[in-house]
PDB file of C-alpha atoms in Angstrom:
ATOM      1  CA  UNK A   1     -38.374   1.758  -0.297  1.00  0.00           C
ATOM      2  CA  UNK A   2     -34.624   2.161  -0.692  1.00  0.00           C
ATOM      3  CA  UNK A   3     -32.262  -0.432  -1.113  1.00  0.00           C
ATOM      4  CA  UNK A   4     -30.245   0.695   2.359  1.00  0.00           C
ATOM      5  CA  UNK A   5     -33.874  -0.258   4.462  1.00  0.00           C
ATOM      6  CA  UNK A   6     -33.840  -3.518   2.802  1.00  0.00           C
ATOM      7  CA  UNK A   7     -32.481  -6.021   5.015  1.00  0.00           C
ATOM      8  CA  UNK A   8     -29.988  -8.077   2.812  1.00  0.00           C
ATOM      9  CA  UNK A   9     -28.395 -11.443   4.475  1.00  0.00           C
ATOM     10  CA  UNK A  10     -25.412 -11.670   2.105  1.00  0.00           C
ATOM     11  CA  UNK A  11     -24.259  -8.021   3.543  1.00  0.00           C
ATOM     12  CA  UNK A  12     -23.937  -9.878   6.995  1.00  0.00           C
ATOM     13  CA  UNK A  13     -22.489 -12.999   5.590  1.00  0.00           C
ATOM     14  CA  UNK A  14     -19.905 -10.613   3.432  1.00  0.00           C
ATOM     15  CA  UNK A  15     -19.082  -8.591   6.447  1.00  0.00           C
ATOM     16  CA  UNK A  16     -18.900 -11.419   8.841  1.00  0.00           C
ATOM     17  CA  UNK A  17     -16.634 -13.520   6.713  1.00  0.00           C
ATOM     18  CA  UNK A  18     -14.206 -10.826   6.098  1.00  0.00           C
ATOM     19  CA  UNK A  19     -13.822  -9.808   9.855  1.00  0.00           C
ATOM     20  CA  UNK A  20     -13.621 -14.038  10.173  1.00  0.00           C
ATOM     21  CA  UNK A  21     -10.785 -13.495   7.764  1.00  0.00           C
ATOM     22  CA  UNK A  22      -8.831 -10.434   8.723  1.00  0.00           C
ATOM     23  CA  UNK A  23      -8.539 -12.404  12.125  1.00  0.00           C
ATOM     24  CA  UNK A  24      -7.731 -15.467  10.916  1.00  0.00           C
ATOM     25  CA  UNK A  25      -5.370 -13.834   8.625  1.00  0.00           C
ATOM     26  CA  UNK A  26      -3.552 -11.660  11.727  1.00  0.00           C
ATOM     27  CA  UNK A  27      -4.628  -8.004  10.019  1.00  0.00           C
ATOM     28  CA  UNK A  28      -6.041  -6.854  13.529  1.00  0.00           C
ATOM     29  CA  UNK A  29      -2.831  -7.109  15.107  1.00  0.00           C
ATOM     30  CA  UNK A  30      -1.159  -3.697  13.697  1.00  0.00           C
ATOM     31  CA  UNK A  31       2.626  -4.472  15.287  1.00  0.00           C
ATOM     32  CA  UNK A  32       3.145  -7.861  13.760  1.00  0.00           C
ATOM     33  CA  UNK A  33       2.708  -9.539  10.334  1.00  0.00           C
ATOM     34  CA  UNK A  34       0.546 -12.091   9.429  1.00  0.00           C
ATOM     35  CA  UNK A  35       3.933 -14.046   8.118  1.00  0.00           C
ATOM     36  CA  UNK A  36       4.702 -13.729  12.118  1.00  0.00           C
ATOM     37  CA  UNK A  37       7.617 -10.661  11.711  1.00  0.00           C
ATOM     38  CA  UNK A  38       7.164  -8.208  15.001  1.00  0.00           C
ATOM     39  CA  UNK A  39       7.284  -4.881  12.824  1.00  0.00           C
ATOM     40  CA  UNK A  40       3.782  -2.752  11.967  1.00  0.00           C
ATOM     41  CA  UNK A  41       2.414  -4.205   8.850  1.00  0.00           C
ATOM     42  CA  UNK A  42       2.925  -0.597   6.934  1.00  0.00           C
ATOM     43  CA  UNK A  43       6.710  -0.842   7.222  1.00  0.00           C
ATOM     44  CA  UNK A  44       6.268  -3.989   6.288  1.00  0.00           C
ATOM     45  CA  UNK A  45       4.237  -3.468   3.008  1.00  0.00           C
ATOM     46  CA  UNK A  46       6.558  -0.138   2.651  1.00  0.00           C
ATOM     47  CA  UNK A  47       9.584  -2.307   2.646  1.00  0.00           C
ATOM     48  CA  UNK A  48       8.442  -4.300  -0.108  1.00  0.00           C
ATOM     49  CA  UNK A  49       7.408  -2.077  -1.880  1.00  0.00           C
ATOM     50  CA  UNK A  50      10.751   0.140  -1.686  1.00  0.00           C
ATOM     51  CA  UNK A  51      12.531  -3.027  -2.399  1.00  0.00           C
ATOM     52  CA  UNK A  52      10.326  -3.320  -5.637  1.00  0.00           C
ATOM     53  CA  UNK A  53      10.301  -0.045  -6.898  1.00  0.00           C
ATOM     54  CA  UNK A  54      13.733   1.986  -5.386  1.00  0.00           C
ATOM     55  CA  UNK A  55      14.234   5.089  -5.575  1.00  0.00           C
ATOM     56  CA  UNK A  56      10.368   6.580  -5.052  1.00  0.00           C
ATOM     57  CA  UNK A  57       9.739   9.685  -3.246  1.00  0.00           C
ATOM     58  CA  UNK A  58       7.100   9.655  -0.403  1.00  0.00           C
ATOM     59  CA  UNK A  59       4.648  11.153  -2.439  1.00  0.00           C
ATOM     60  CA  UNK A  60       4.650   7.727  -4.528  1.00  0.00           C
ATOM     61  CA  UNK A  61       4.886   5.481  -1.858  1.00  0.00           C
ATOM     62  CA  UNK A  62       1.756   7.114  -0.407  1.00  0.00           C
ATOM     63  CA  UNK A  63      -0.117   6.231  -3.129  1.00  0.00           C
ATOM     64  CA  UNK A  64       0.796   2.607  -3.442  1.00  0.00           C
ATOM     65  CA  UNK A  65       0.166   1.857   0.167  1.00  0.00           C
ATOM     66  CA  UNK A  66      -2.834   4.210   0.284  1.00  0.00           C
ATOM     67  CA  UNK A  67      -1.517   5.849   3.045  1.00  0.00           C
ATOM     68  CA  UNK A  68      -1.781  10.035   3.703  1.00  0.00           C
ATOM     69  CA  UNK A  69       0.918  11.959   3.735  1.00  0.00           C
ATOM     70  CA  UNK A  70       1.342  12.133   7.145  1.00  0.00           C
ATOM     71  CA  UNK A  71       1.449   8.416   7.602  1.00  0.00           C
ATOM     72  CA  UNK A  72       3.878   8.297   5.181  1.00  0.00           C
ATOM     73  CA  UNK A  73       6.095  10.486   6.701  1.00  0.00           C
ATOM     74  CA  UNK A  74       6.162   9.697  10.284  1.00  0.00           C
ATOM     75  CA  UNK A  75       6.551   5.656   9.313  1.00  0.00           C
ATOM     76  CA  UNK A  76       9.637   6.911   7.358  1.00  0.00           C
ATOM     77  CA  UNK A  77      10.831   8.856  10.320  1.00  0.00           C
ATOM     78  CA  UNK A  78      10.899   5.772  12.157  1.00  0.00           C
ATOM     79  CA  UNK A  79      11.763   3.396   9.016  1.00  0.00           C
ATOM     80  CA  UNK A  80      14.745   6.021   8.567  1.00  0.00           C
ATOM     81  CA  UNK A  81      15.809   5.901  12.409  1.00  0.00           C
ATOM     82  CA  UNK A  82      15.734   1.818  11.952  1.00  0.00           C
ATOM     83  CA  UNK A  83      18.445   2.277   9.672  1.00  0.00           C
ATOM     84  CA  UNK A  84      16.424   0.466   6.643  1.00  0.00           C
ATOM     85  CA  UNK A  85      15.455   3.551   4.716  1.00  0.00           C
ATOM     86  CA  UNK A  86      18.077   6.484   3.675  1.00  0.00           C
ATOM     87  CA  UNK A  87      16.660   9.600   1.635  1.00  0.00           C
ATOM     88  CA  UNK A  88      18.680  10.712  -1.525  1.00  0.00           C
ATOM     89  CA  UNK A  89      18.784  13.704  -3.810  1.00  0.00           C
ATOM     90  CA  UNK A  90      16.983  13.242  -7.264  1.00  0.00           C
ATOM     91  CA  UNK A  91      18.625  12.759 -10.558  1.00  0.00           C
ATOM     92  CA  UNK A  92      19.622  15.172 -12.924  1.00  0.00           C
ATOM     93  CA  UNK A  93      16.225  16.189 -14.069  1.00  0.00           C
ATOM     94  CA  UNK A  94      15.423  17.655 -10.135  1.00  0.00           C
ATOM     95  CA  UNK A  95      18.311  17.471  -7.968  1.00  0.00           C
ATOM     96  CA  UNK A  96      15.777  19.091  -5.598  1.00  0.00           C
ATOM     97  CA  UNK A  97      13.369  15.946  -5.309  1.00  0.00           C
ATOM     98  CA  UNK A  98      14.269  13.795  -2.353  1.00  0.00           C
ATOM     99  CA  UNK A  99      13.874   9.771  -2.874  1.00  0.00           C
ATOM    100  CA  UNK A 100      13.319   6.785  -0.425  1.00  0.00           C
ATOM    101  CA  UNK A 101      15.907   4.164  -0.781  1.00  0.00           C
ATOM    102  CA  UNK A 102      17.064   0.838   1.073  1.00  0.00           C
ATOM    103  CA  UNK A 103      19.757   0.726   3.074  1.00  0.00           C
ATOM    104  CA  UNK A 104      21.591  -2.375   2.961  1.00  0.00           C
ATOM    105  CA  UNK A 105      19.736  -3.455   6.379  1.00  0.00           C
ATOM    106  CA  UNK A 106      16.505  -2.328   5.288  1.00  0.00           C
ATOM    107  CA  UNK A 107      17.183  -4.798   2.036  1.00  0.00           C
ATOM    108  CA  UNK A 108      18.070  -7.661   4.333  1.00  0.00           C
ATOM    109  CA  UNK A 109      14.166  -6.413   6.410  1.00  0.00           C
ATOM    110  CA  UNK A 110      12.564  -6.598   2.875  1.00  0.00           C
ATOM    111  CA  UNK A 111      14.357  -9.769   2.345  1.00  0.00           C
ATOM    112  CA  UNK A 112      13.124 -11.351   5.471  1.00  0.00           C
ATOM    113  CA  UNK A 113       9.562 -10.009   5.398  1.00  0.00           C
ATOM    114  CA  UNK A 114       9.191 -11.769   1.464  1.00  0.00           C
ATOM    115  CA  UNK A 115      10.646 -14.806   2.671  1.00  0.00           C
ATOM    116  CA  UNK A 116       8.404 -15.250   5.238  1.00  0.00           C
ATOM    117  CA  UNK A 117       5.286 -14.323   3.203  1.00  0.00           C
ATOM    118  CA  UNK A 118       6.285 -16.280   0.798  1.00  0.00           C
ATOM    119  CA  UNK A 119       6.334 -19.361   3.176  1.00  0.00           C
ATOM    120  CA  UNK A 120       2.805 -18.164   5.392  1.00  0.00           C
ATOM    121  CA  UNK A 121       1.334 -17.973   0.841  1.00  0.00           C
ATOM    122  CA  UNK A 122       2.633 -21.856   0.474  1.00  0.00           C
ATOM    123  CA  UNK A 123       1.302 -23.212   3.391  1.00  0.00           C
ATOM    124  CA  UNK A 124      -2.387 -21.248   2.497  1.00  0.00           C
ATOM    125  CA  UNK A 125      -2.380 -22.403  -0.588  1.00  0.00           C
ATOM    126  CA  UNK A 126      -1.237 -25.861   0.308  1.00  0.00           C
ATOM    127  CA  UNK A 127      -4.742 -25.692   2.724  1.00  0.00           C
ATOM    128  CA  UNK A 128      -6.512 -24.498  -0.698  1.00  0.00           C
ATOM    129  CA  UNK A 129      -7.795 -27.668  -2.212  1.00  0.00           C
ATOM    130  CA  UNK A 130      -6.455 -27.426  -5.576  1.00  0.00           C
ATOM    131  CA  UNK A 131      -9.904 -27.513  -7.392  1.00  0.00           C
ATOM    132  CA  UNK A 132     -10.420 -24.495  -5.738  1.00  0.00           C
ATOM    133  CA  UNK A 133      -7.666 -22.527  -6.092  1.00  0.00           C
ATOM    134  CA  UNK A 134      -8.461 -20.482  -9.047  1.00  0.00           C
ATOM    135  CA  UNK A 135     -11.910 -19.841  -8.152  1.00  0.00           C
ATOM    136  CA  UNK A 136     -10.070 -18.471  -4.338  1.00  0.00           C
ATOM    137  CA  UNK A 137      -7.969 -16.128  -6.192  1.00  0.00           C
ATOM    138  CA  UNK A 138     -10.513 -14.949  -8.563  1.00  0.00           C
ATOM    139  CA  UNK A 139     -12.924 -14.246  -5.714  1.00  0.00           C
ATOM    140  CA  UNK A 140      -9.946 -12.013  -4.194  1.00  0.00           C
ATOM    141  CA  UNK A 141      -9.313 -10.399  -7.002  1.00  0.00           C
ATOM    142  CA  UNK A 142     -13.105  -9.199  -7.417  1.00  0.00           C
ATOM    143  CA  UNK A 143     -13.059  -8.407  -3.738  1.00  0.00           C
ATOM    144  CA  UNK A 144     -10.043  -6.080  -4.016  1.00  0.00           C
ATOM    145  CA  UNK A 145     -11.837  -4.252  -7.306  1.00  0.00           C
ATOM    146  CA  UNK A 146     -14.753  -4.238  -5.345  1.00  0.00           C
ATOM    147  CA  UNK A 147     -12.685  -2.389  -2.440  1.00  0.00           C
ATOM    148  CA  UNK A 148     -10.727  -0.211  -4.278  1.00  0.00           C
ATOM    149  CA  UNK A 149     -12.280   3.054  -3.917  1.00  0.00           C
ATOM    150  CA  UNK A 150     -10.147   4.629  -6.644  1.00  0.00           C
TER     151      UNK A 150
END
């Protein structure tokens, strides 16, 4: 018998906890943050990450934010019509490559958005009883290795 015909209780728990989470958390609704901003969490996580790692081209941004290409480049359509992202020529080694930056108000966005996460982490952890806490953040970061099909 295979282990897929086996019924496993810990599957449902796992599965039922995380969709307990993801709600709790705010990750079902796909216009606002969990840290309460109204813009789609993948500007959101694309701002940060543009504010972290400026200039990328969309090519690298896609593969941070596991996004396809075609994500990527319609949410930078709109990010660029927002007037938070600009695109610029490469440096001297390909003046042909095109990079993401932040315009000033897309750093003031990114600024917001990790000042606000920042603030949503405190109080979370704050709800974390401190004996706890490392065994929390362990168990996330097994969860995300366990997720990460790459």
């Amino acid at each position: 018998m295979s282990s897929e015909s086996v019924p496993r209780p810990e599957v449902d728990r796992l599965q039922n906890s995380i969709v307990a989470f993801v709600r709790a958390f705010g990750l079902h609704q796909p216009d606002t943050t969990p840290c309460g901003q109204t813009i789609p969490i993948s500007q959101a996580h694309a701002l940060t990450e543009l504010a972290a790692r400026q200039p990328i081209n969309q090519s690298e941004l896609g593969m941070i934010l596991r996004l396809t290409k075609s994500t990527v480049s319609r949410m930078v359509g709109l990010m660029e019509r927002r007037g938070w992202v600009e695109r610029v020529r490469g440096g001297a080694a390909d003046g042909r490559m095109v990079l993401l930056r932040l315009t000033d108000t897309g750093e003031r966005m990114a600024a917001t958005i990790a000042a606000a996460r920042r603030a949503r982490m405190e109080i979370f952890l704050d709800r974390i009883p401190t004996a706890q806490r490392d065994a929390v953040l362990q168990a996330l970061s097994i969860l995300t290795e366990a997720a990460d099909d790459h």
